[in-house]
Tab-separated table of C-alpha atoms in Angstrom:
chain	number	residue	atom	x	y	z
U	1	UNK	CA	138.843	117.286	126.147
U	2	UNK	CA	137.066	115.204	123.573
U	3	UNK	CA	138.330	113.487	120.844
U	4	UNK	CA	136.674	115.895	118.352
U	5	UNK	CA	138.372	118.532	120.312
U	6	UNK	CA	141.688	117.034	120.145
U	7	UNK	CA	141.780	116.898	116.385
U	8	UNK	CA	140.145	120.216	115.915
U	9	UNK	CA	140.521	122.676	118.655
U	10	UNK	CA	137.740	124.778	119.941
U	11	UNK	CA	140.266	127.979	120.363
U	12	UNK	CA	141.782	127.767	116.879
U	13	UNK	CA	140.814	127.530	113.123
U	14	UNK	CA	141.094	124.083	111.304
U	15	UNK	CA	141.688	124.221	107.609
U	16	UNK	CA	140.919	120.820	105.668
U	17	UNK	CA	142.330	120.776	101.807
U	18	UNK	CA	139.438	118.861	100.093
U	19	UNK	CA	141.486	118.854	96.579
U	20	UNK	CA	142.038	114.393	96.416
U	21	UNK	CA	138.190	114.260	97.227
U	22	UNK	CA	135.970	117.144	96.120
U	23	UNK	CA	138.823	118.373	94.002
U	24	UNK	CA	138.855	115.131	91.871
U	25	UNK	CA	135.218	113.953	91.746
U	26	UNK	CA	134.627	115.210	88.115
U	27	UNK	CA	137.844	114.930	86.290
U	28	UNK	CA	138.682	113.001	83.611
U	29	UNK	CA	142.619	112.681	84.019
U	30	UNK	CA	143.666	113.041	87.263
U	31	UNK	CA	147.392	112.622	89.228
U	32	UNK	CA	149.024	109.031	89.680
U	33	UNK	CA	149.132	107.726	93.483
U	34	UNK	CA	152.504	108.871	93.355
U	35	UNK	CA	152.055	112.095	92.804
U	36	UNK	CA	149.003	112.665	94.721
U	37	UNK	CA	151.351	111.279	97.620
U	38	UNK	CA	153.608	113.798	96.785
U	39	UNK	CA	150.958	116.083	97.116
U	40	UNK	CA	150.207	115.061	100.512
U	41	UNK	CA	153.689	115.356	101.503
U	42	UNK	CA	154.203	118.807	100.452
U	43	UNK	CA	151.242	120.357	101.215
U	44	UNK	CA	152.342	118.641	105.120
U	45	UNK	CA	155.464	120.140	104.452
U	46	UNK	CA	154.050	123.941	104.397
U	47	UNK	CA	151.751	123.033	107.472
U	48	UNK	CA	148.614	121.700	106.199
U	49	UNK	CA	147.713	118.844	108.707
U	50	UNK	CA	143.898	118.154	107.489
U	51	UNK	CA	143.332	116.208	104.483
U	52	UNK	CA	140.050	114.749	103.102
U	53	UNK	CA	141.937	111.687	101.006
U	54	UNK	CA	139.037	109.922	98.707
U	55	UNK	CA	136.054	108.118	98.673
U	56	UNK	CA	135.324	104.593	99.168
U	57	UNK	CA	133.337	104.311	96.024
U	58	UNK	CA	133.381	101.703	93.563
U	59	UNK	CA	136.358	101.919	91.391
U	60	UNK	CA	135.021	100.673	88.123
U	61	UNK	CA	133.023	103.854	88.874
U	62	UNK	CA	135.325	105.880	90.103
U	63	UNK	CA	139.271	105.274	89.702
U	64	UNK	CA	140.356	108.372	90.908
U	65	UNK	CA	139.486	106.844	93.974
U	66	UNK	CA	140.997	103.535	93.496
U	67	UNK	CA	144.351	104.340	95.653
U	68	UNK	CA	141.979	105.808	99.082
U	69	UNK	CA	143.838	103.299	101.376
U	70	UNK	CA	147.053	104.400	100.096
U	71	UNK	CA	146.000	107.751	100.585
U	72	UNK	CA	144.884	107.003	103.826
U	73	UNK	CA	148.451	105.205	104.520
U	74	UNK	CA	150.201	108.177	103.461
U	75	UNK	CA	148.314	110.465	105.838
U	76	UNK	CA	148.729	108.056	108.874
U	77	UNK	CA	152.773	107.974	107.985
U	78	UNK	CA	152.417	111.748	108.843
U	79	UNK	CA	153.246	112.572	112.303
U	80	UNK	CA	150.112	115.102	113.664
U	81	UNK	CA	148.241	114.720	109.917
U	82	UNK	CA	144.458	113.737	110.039
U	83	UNK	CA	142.934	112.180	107.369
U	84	UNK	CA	139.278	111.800	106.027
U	85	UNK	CA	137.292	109.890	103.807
U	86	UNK	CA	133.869	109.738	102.163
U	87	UNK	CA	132.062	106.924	102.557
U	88	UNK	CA	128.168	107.011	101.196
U	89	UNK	CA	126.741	103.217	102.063
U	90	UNK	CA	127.317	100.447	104.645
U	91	UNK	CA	129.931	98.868	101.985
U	92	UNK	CA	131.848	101.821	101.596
U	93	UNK	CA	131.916	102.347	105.212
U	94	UNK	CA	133.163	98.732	105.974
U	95	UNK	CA	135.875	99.702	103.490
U	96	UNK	CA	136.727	102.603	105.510
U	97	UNK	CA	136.463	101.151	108.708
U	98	UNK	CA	139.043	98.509	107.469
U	99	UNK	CA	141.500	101.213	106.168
U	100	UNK	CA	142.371	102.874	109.344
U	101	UNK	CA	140.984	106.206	108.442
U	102	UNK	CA	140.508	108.866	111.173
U	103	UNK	CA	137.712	109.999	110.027
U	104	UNK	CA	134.603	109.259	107.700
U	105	UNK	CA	132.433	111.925	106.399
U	106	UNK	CA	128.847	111.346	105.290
U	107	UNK	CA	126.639	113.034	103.378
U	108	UNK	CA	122.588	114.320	103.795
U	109	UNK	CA	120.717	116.508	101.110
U	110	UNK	CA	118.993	119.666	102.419
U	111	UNK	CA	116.192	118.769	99.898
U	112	UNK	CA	114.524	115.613	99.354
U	113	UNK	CA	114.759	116.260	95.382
U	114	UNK	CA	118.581	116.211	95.584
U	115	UNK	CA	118.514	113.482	97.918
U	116	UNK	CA	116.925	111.292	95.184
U	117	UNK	CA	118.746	112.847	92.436
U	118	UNK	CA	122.531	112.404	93.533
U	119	UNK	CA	122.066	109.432	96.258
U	120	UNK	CA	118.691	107.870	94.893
U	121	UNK	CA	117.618	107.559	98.338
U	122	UNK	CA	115.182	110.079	100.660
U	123	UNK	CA	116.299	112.137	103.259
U	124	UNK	CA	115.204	109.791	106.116
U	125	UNK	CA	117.015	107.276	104.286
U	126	UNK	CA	120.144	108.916	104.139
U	127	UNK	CA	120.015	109.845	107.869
U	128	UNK	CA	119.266	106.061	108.765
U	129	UNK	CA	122.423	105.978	106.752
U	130	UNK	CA	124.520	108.190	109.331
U	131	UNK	CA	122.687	106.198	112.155
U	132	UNK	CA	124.053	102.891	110.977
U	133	UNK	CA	127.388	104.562	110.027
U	134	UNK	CA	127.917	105.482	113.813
U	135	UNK	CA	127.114	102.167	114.726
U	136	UNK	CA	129.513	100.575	113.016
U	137	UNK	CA	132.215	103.195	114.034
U	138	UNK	CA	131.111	102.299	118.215
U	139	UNK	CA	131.339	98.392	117.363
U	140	UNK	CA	135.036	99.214	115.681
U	141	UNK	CA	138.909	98.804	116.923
U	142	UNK	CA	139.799	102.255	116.348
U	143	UNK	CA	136.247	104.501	116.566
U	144	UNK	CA	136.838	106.757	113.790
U	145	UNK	CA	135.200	110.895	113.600
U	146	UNK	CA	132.155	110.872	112.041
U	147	UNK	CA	131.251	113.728	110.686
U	148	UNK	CA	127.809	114.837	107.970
U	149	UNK	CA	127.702	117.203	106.076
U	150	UNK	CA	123.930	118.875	104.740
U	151	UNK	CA	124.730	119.249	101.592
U	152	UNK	CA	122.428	122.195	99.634
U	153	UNK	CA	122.284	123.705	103.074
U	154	UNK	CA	121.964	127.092	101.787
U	155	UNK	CA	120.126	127.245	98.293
U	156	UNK	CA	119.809	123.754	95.871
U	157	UNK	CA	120.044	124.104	91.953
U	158	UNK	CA	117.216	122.091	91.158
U	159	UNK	CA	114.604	123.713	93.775
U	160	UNK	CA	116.256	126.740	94.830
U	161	UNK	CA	116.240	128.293	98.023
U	162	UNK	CA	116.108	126.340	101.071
U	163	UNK	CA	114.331	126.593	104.225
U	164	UNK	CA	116.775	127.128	107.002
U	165	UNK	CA	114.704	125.656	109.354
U	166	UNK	CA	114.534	122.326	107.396
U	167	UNK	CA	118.845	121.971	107.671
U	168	UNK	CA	118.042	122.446	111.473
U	169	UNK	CA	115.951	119.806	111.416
U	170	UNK	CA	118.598	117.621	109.712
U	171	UNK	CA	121.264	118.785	112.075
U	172	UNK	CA	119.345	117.819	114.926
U	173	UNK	CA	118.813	114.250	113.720
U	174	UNK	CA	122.152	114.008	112.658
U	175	UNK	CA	123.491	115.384	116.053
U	176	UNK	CA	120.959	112.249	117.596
U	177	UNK	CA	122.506	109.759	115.435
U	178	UNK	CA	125.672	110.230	116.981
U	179	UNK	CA	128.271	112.243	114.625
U	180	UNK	CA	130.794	113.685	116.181
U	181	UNK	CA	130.323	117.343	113.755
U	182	UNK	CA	128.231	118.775	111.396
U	183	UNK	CA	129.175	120.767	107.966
U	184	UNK	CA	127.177	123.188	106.207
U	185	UNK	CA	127.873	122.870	102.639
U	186	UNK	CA	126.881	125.425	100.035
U	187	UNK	CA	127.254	122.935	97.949
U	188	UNK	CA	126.592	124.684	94.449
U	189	UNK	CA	127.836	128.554	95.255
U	190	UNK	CA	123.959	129.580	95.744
U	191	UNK	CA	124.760	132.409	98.931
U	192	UNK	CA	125.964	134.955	100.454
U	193	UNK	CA	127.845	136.217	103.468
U	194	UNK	CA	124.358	137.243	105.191
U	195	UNK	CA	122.700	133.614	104.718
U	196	UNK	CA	125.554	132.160	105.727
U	197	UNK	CA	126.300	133.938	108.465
U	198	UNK	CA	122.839	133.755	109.545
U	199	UNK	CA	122.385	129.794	109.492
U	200	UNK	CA	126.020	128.873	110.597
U	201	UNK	CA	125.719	130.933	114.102
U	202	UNK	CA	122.439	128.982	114.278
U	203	UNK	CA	123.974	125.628	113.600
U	204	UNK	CA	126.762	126.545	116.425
U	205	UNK	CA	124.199	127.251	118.709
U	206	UNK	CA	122.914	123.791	118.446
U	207	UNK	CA	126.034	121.454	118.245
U	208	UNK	CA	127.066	123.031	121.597
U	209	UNK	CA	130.426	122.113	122.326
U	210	UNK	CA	130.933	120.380	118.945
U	211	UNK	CA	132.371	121.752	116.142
U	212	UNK	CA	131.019	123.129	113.288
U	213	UNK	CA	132.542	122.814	109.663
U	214	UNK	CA	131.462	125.007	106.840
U	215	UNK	CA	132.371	123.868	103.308
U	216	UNK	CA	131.722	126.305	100.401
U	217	UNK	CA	132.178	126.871	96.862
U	218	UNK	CA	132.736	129.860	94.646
U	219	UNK	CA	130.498	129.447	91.715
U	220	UNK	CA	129.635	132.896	92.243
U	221	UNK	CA	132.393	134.224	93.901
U	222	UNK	CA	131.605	134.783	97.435
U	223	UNK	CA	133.504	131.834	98.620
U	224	UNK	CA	136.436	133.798	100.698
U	225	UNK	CA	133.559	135.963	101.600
U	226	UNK	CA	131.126	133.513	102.901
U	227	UNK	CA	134.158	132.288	104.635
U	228	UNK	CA	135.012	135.100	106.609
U	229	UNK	CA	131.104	135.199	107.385
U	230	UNK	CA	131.010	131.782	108.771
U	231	UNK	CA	133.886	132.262	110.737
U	232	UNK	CA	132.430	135.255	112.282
U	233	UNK	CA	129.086	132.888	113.243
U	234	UNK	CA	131.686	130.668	114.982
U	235	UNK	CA	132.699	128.154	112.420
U	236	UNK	CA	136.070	126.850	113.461
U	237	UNK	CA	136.373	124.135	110.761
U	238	UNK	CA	136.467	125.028	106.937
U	239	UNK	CA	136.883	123.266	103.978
U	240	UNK	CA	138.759	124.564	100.795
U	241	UNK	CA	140.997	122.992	97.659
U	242	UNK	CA	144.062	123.418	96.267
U	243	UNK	CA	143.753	125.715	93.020
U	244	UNK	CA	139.781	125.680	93.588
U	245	UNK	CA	139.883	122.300	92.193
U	246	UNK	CA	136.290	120.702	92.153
U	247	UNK	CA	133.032	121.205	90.878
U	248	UNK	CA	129.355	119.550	90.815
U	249	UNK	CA	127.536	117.590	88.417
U	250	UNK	CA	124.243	119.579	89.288
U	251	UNK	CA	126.018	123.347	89.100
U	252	UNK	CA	127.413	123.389	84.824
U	253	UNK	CA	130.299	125.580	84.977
U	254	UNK	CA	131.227	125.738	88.799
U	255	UNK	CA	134.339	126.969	89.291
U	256	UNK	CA	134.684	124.518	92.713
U	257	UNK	CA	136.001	124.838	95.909
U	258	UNK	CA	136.621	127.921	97.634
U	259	UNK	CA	140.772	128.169	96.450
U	260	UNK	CA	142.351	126.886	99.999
U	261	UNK	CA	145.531	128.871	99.566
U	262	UNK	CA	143.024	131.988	99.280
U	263	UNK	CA	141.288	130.539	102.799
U	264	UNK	CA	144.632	130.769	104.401
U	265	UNK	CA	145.156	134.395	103.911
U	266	UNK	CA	141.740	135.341	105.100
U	267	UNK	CA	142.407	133.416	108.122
U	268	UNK	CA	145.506	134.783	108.894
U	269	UNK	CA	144.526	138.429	107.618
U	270	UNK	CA	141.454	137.948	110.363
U	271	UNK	CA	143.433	136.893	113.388
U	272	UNK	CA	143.311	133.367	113.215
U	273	UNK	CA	146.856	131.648	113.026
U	274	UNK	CA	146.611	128.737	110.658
U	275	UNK	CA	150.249	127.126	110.731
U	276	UNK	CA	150.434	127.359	107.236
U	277	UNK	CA	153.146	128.493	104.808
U	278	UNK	CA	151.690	130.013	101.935
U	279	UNK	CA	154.217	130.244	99.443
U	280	UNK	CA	155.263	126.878	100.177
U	281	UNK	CA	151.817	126.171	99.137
U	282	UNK	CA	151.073	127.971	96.435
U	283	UNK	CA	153.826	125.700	95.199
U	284	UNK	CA	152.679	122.424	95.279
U	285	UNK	CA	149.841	123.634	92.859
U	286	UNK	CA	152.596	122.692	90.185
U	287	UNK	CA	152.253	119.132	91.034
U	288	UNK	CA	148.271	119.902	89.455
U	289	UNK	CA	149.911	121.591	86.521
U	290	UNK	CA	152.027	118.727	85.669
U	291	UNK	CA	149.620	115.977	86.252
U	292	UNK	CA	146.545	117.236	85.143
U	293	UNK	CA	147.411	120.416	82.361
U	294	UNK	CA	143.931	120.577	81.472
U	295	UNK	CA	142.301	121.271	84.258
U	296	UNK	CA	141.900	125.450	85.696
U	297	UNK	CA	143.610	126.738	88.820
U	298	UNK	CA	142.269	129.798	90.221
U	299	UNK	CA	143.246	131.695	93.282
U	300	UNK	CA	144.138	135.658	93.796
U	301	UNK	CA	147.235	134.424	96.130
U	302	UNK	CA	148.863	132.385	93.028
U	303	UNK	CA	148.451	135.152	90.674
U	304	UNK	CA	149.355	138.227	92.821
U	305	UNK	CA	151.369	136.874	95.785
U	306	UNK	CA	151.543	137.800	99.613
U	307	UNK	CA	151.217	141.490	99.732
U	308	UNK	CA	154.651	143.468	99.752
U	309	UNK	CA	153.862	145.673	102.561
U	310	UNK	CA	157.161	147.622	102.027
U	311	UNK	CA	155.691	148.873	99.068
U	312	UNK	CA	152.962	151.404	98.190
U	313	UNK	CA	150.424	152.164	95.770
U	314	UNK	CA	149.762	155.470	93.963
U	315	UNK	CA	146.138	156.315	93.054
């Protein structure tokens, strides 16, 4: 068994809560390192063991970010708990390298318009990027995961569709660089279940034995449906936050993240045994209330509960 394997199991689902990364790139007031430690803590508590922590970005730029390594710390403390981190240039990934973190994610734009638009770089550039960034995890003490994600996979606001065959192209170079997984991100809510059913099974087809992660938002609300699509194509790893928290700067009035507590209950409601307690988790989402009141939760679990299958409905 591989590493990759070890930390995300070929026979079971993983579930990574992307709320102290995705979940917090746009906001203006966001939690203390307290309570996103708290956070941490209690989302562990109701069986959540993957956590994408930060980014290693500048934090003059960027101080929700600022605490990462105490993120990461908190994480480690965790017995079983894997932690990740984005890291977008050789400086951040130095950073990351030198915090411990088990794994560092990196990032490739589908199109070369949104390559130059959100990293000001081209999409050879950026995969140069992931070359180097594997590099630097085989010269390292502890050889962190490397995963990239192909961001825009599946349609990109500022050209529109996208050509499947071109993320194929980027997950095979990726894949040569050296990461350890791939992620498809719908980065912007542009699909459906059938195009994302449709390029996931082919992406699993290619990584082989790797994994393959799927990350998704619900600007349009098919997230918990392109979900359940992906993980019929074979997707064992997906991404989701806390209360949908999240957004992006190039998608004006995303709703974010597909809601994580949501993802858990199609999981489980498909078969696949996540580990996780949901109303233990639909709890901590009062840790968001509390630290950041102006900010919207969704999620159907949090409003309506586990279904009360004692109980039945008249028509």
């Amino acid at each position: 068994m591989t590493r990759v394997q070890e930390v995300y199991p070929n026979d079971r689902v993983s579930l990574r809560e992307v709320g102290l990364r995705d979940g917090l790139q746009l906001v203006k007031t966001f939690p203390s390192t307290a309570a996103k430690q708290r956070w941490i803590r209690d989302e562990y508590g109701a069986g959540v063991r993957h956590f994408e922590v930060g980014s290693f970005l500048p934090a003059k730029t960027f101080p929700q970010f600022a605490d990462v390594g105490d993120m990461v710390k908190t994480v480690a403390s965790l017995p079983g708990a894997h932690g990740v981190a984005l890291a977008l240039n050789e400086r951040g990934v130095n950073e990351a390298l030198a915090s411990g973190v088990a794994e560092i994610a990196s990032v490739v734009s589908a199109t070369e318009e949104h390559s130059q638009a959100n990293a000001n770089r081209s999409r050879a550039e950026a995969i140069a990027n992931v070359r180097r960034l594997c590099e630097l995890r085989d010269a390292s003490a502890h050889k962190p995961l490397v995963n990239a994600a192909i961001s825009m996979a599946l349609g990109c606001s500022i050209t529109g569709p996208v050509d499947p065959n071109e993320v194929i192209k980027l997950v095979e170079k990726c894949l040569e660089a050296g990461v350890d997984f791939v992620a498809v991100a719908d980065t912007v809510g542009y699909a459906g279940p059938k195009q994302v059913g449709e390029l996931t099974k082919a992406v699993v087809k290619l990584s082989g034995a790797k994994p393959v992660c799927v990350h998704l938002h619900d600007t349009r609300g098919m997230g918990i449906a392109n979900a359940s699509a992906a993980l019929d194509a074979g997707a064992r790893i997906l991404d989701g936050s806390l209360g949908g928290l999240g957004g992006c700067p190039f998608a004006p009035g995303a709703t974010g993240n597909v809601v994580f507590e949501d993802l858990v209950f199609l999981c489980e409601s498909k078969g696949f045994a996540t580990g996780i307690d949901i109303d233990r988790l639909i709890t901590v989402r009062s840790i968001l209330k509390s630290e950041m009141p102006g900010e919207t939760l969704y999620g159907g679990l949090a409003r309506a509960g586990l279904p009360d299958r004692k109980s039945s409905v008249t028509a």
